[in-house]
Every structure is written in C-alpha cells, then in structure tokens.
Amino acid sequence: NAGVTQTPKFQVLKTGQSMTLQCAQDMNHNSMYWYRQDPGMGLRLIYYSASEGTTDKGEVPNGYNVSRLNKREFSLRLESAAPSQTSVYFCASSGGRRNNEKLFFGSGTQLSVL
Amino acid sequence: AQTVTQSQPEMSVQEAETVTLSCTYDTSESDYYLFWYKQPPSRQMILVIRQEAYKQQNATENRFSVNFQKAAKSFSLKISDSQLGDAAMYFCAYRTSFNFGNEKLTFGTGTRLTIIP
C-alpha cells in the first residue's frame, strides 16, 4: 500500500542551486500532478501529465521543468532555485472514474531556498 | 478559468458541536465535481467528501455532509459532532468533468478549523 511516494521529505537549497523532486506511484494511474502549497494560497498546480509521454503546464509553471519518465514516475526539476520557490510540494496521481475521480497525494516535500 | 473561494481563513468549534465551512466557486460549465480535502498537521491530504454536479442529492459521509447549491455556486461542508481529530486545514476543490484522463483540481485557499475541548 505504498500509494504515492515522494522524495526527499525535506530539502534546503541555496539560491541558484538545482535539484529534482522525485515522485512514484504504484497504482497504475495514468495522470500525475505537481502542486505547490503556500500559506494563504492553497494548492496551485505547477505541471501535470495526463498520460505517459505527455506533460502540460499548470497555473504556476515558471522556474520548473518536469519529466514523465514512465507511467510510474513523474519528476519536478528546479534548474536555478529562487527564494520564491520556498514551498511545500505535493505530487499526486489519479485513476479517473475507477477511483471515483479521487486524487491520491504524496506526503509532500518541504523545500527552503535561502 | 474556474476559481474557488473560501472566505473563512479560520474557524473554531466546541467539541461535539456542529460547524459549517463555506466554499463558493465560479464556472461556466454545467457538469463538474466538487471535493473537500482535509489536511491535518501531518500534511497528508485526505479526501473527505465529493459531489457530482449533476446529482441533486447532497453527499454525506458519516459525520460529514455538504450543502450543494448549484445555482448559487455554493458548496459548504458541515461537520457534526466535532471531534478533536477533525482539527485540520480544509480545502474545497473543483474539477471539470470534461477532461477525461486529466483530473486536475483547482483548490481554494483553505480554512483552518480548531476544535475547542
């Protein structure tokens, strides 16, 4: 019952450093998502992948890139981290109607950019 | 674009009492889904309840129920017999029904619920 697994859980970066957040799901879901959560702003969609081989921008894509490596894995990359990217990042996946349209979330990554 | 508004940043309720969290949304679509998610201090996102717009009957899940007013574009969450474990951030979310295979959600800004013992 692993569900959606995100790594790392915590990360501190210096401005200008790069890093990749990893996400994997074991539920054979087609769709995967990356959200960021900031105080007072709820969760905002960064990028999503409706199926293996496709990715699309969400509401706040600037400063990020993604890769849908295969059906299981969807990574988020920060090429040159900025303090404005300090946030909690959530990966999610969904199986559509067979899961009642529910999103399954990972446990989040707390990222601080100094 | 759809928007979701939660106008109550914080709410509190006495244990065992009932509390209602408000949510309004804006859309031009006629068919969609609405959700309430709970986020406790553990940060985990937990689905509380979902409503399909074409269903007139309000969804219920044990102590949780919704008041779905489609014409008013309102989707409030009622928690009955509040328990200490209900303390969390609650997010209202919207999803179009027309993007098959793409279930991205638009979230509100959240309401922090405190339970007073």
CSV table of C-alpha atoms in Angstrom, one decimal:
chain,number,residue,atom,x,y,z
A,1,ASN,CA,0.0,0.0,0.0
A,2,ALA,CA,2.7,2.5,-0.9
A,3,GLY,CA,0.5,4.7,-3.0
A,4,VAL,CA,2.3,7.9,-4.0
A,5,THR,CA,5.9,8.2,-2.8
A,6,GLN,CA,7.8,11.5,-2.8
A,7,THR,CA,11.5,12.1,-2.1
A,8,PRO,CA,13.0,13.9,-0.3
A,9,LYS,CA,10.7,14.9,2.5
A,10,PHE,CA,12.8,18.0,3.4
A,11,GLN,CA,15.4,19.9,1.4
A,12,VAL,CA,17.3,23.2,1.9
A,13,LEU,CA,18.9,24.8,-1.1
A,14,LYS,CA,20.9,27.9,-1.7
A,15,THR,CA,19.8,30.4,-4.4
A,16,GLY,CA,20.9,29.2,-7.8
A,17,GLN,CA,21.3,25.5,-6.9
A,18,SER,CA,19.4,22.9,-8.8
A,19,MET,CA,17.5,19.8,-7.6
A,20,THR,CA,15.0,17.2,-8.7
A,21,LEU,CA,12.0,16.1,-6.7
A,22,GLN,CA,11.1,12.5,-7.3
A,23,CYS,CA,7.6,11.0,-7.4
A,24,ALA,CA,6.5,7.5,-8.0
A,25,GLN,CA,3.1,5.8,-7.8
A,26,ASP,CA,2.3,2.1,-7.8
A,27,MET,CA,-1.4,2.3,-8.6
A,28,ASN,CA,-1.1,2.1,-12.4
A,29,HIS,CA,-2.6,5.6,-12.7
A,30,ASN,CA,-2.4,7.5,-16.0
A,31,SER,CA,-2.4,11.0,-14.6
A,32,MET,CA,0.1,12.6,-12.3
A,33,TYR,CA,0.4,16.2,-11.0
A,34,TRP,CA,2.8,18.5,-9.1
A,35,TYR,CA,1.3,21.1,-6.8
A,36,ARG,CA,2.9,23.7,-4.5
A,37,GLN,CA,1.3,24.9,-1.3
A,38,ASP,CA,2.0,28.3,0.1
A,39,PRO,CA,0.4,29.9,3.2
A,40,GLY,CA,-2.9,31.6,2.4
A,41,MET,CA,-2.8,30.4,-1.2
A,42,GLY,CA,-4.0,26.9,-1.1
A,43,LEU,CA,-2.5,24.4,-3.6
A,44,ARG,CA,-1.6,25.6,-7.0
A,45,LEU,CA,-0.9,23.3,-10.0
A,46,ILE,CA,2.6,23.5,-11.4
A,47,TYR,CA,2.6,20.9,-14.1
A,48,TYR,CA,0.6,17.8,-14.9
A,49,SER,CA,0.8,14.7,-17.0
A,50,ALA,CA,-2.4,13.2,-18.3
A,51,SER,CA,-0.7,10.1,-19.6
A,52,GLU,CA,2.8,8.6,-20.1
A,53,GLY,CA,4.7,10.7,-22.6
A,54,THR,CA,2.7,13.9,-22.2
A,55,THR,CA,3.1,16.9,-19.9
A,56,ASP,CA,1.3,20.3,-19.7
A,57,LYS,CA,1.7,23.5,-17.8
A,58,GLY,CA,-0.5,24.3,-14.9
A,59,GLU,CA,-1.1,27.6,-13.1
A,60,VAL,CA,2.4,28.4,-11.9
A,61,PRO,CA,5.0,26.6,-14.2
A,62,ASN,CA,7.7,29.3,-14.4
A,63,GLY,CA,11.0,28.1,-13.0
A,64,TYR,CA,10.2,24.4,-13.2
A,65,ASN,CA,10.5,21.5,-15.6
A,66,VAL,CA,9.1,18.1,-15.4
A,67,SER,CA,9.7,14.6,-16.8
A,68,ARG,CA,7.2,11.8,-17.1
A,69,LEU,CA,9.9,9.1,-17.1
A,70,ASN,CA,7.4,6.2,-17.4
A,71,LYS,CA,3.9,5.5,-16.2
A,72,ARG,CA,5.0,5.3,-12.6
A,73,GLU,CA,7.4,8.2,-12.2
A,74,PHE,CA,6.9,12.0,-12.6
A,75,SER,CA,9.8,14.2,-11.5
A,76,LEU,CA,9.9,18.0,-10.9
A,77,ARG,CA,13.2,19.9,-11.5
A,78,LEU,CA,14.2,23.3,-10.3
A,79,GLU,CA,17.1,24.4,-12.5
A,80,SER,CA,18.1,27.5,-10.6
A,81,ALA,CA,16.3,27.7,-7.3
A,82,ALA,CA,15.0,31.1,-6.0
A,83,PRO,CA,13.7,32.1,-2.6
A,84,SER,CA,10.2,32.4,-4.1
A,85,GLN,CA,10.2,28.7,-4.7
A,86,THR,CA,10.3,28.0,-0.9
A,87,SER,CA,7.1,26.0,-0.5
A,88,VAL,CA,5.7,22.6,0.2
A,89,TYR,CA,5.5,20.5,-2.9
A,90,PHE,CA,2.9,17.7,-3.4
A,91,CYS,CA,2.9,15.1,-6.1
A,92,ALA,CA,-0.5,13.4,-6.8
A,93,SER,CA,-1.9,10.8,-9.1
A,94,SER,CA,-5.4,9.8,-10.2
A,95,GLY,CA,-7.0,6.8,-11.8
A,96,GLY,CA,-10.1,8.5,-13.2
A,97,ARG,CA,-13.6,7.0,-12.8
A,98,ARG,CA,-12.3,3.7,-11.4
A,99,ASN,CA,-11.2,5.6,-8.4
A,100,ASN,CA,-14.2,8.0,-8.2
A,101,GLU,CA,-12.1,10.8,-9.6
A,102,LYS,CA,-10.1,10.9,-6.4
A,103,LEU,CA,-6.6,12.4,-6.3
A,104,PHE,CA,-4.0,10.4,-4.3
A,105,PHE,CA,-1.4,12.6,-2.7
A,106,GLY,CA,2.2,12.0,-1.6
A,107,SER,CA,3.3,13.2,1.8
A,108,GLY,CA,4.9,16.4,0.5
A,109,THR,CA,8.4,17.9,0.3
A,110,GLN,CA,9.2,20.9,2.4
A,111,LEU,CA,11.7,23.0,0.3
A,112,SER,CA,13.5,26.0,1.6
A,113,VAL,CA,15.6,28.2,-0.7
A,114,LEU,CA,18.0,30.5,1.2
B,1,ALA,CA,-10.8,29.7,-15.7
B,2,GLN,CA,-12.5,28.3,-12.7
B,3,THR,CA,-12.0,29.8,-9.3
B,4,VAL,CA,-12.7,28.5,-5.8
B,5,THR,CA,-13.2,30.9,-2.9
B,6,GLN,CA,-13.1,30.0,0.8
B,7,SER,CA,-13.9,33.2,2.7
B,8,GLN,CA,-13.2,31.9,6.2
B,9,PRO,CA,-9.4,31.6,6.8
B,10,GLU,CA,-10.1,30.3,10.4
B,11,MET,CA,-13.0,28.7,12.2
B,12,SER,CA,-13.3,27.2,15.6
B,13,VAL,CA,-16.0,25.0,17.2
B,14,GLN,CA,-16.6,23.4,20.6
B,15,GLU,CA,-16.1,19.7,20.7
B,16,ALA,CA,-19.3,17.8,19.9
B,17,GLU,CA,-20.9,20.8,18.3
B,18,THR,CA,-21.6,21.4,14.6
B,19,VAL,CA,-19.6,23.6,12.3
B,20,THR,CA,-20.1,24.7,8.6
B,21,LEU,CA,-17.3,25.7,6.3
B,22,SER,CA,-18.1,27.8,3.3
B,23,CYS,CA,-17.0,27.5,-0.3
B,24,THR,CA,-18.1,29.2,-3.4
B,25,TYR,CA,-16.8,28.7,-6.9
B,26,ASP,CA,-17.1,30.2,-10.3
B,27,THR,CA,-17.6,28.2,-13.5
B,28,SER,CA,-19.4,28.4,-16.8
B,29,GLU,CA,-19.6,24.6,-17.0
B,30,SER,CA,-22.7,22.6,-16.2
B,31,ASP,CA,-21.0,19.3,-15.2
B,32,TYR,CA,-18.2,19.1,-12.8
B,33,TYR,CA,-17.0,17.6,-9.5
B,34,LEU,CA,-16.5,19.3,-6.1
B,35,PHE,CA,-14.4,18.0,-3.2
B,36,TRP,CA,-13.5,18.7,0.3
B,37,TYR,CA,-10.0,17.7,1.4
B,38,LYS,CA,-8.6,17.6,4.9
B,39,GLN,CA,-5.0,18.4,5.8
B,40,PRO,CA,-4.0,17.6,9.4
B,41,PRO,CA,-0.7,18.7,10.9
B,42,SER,CA,0.9,15.6,9.3
B,43,ARG,CA,0.5,17.4,6.0
B,44,GLN,CA,-1.3,14.4,4.4
B,45,MET,CA,-4.1,15.3,2.0
B,46,ILE,CA,-7.2,13.3,2.9
B,47,LEU,CA,-10.4,13.2,0.8
B,48,VAL,CA,-13.4,14.0,3.0
B,49,ILE,CA,-16.3,14.0,0.6
B,50,ARG,CA,-17.1,14.5,-3.1
B,51,GLN,CA,-20.1,15.8,-5.0
B,52,GLU,CA,-21.0,15.4,-8.6
B,53,ALA,CA,-22.8,18.4,-10.0
B,54,TYR,CA,-25.4,16.5,-11.9
B,55,LYS,CA,-26.6,14.9,-8.7
B,56,GLN,CA,-29.1,17.0,-6.8
B,57,GLN,CA,-28.8,14.9,-3.6
B,58,ASN,CA,-26.2,16.2,-1.2
B,59,ALA,CA,-23.3,13.9,-0.4
B,60,THR,CA,-22.8,12.5,3.1
B,61,GLU,CA,-20.0,10.6,4.7
B,62,ASN,CA,-20.7,9.7,8.3
B,63,ARG,CA,-20.4,13.0,10.3
B,64,PHE,CA,-19.6,15.0,7.2
B,65,SER,CA,-22.2,16.3,4.8
B,66,VAL,CA,-22.4,19.0,2.1
B,67,ASN,CA,-25.0,21.6,1.2
B,68,PHE,CA,-24.6,21.9,-2.6
B,69,GLN,CA,-26.4,24.8,-4.1
B,70,LYS,CA,-25.7,24.7,-7.9
B,71,ALA,CA,-27.5,27.8,-8.9
B,72,ALA,CA,-25.7,29.8,-6.2
B,73,LYS,CA,-22.4,28.0,-6.9
B,74,SER,CA,-22.0,27.2,-3.2
B,75,PHE,CA,-20.6,24.0,-1.7
B,76,SER,CA,-20.4,24.1,2.1
B,77,LEU,CA,-19.2,21.4,4.4
B,78,LYS,CA,-21.0,20.5,7.6
B,79,ILE,CA,-19.2,18.6,10.3
B,80,SER,CA,-21.5,17.2,13.0
B,81,ASP,CA,-20.4,16.1,16.5
B,82,SER,CA,-17.0,17.7,16.0
B,83,GLN,CA,-14.1,15.7,17.4
B,84,LEU,CA,-10.5,16.7,18.3
B,85,GLY,CA,-9.3,14.7,15.3
B,86,ASP,CA,-11.2,17.0,13.0
B,87,ALA,CA,-8.8,19.8,13.7
B,88,ALA,CA,-7.1,20.5,10.4
B,89,MET,CA,-6.9,22.7,7.3
B,90,TYR,CA,-9.8,22.1,5.0
B,91,PHE,CA,-9.6,22.7,1.3
B,92,CYS,CA,-12.5,23.0,-1.2
B,93,ALA,CA,-11.6,21.9,-4.7
B,94,TYR,CA,-13.2,21.9,-8.2
B,95,ARG,CA,-12.7,19.7,-11.1
B,96,THR,CA,-14.2,19.8,-14.6
B,97,SER,CA,-15.8,16.6,-15.8
B,98,PHE,CA,-14.8,17.1,-19.4
B,99,ASN,CA,-11.1,16.3,-19.4
B,100,PHE,CA,-11.2,12.5,-19.3
B,101,GLY,CA,-8.0,11.2,-18.0
B,102,ASN,CA,-7.0,14.5,-16.6
B,103,GLU,CA,-8.3,15.0,-13.1
B,104,LYS,CA,-6.5,18.2,-12.2
B,105,LEU,CA,-8.1,20.1,-9.3
B,106,THR,CA,-8.4,23.8,-8.6
B,107,PHE,CA,-8.2,24.5,-4.9
B,108,GLY,CA,-9.5,27.2,-2.6
B,109,THR,CA,-7.1,28.9,-0.1
B,110,GLY,CA,-8.3,26.7,2.8
B,111,THR,CA,-10.0,27.1,6.2
B,112,ARG,CA,-8.1,26.2,9.4
B,113,LEU,CA,-10.5,24.5,11.8
B,114,THR,CA,-9.7,24.5,15.5
B,115,ILE,CA,-11.6,22.2,17.9
B,116,ILE,CA,-12.1,23.6,21.4
B,117,PRO,CA,-12.2,20.8,24.1
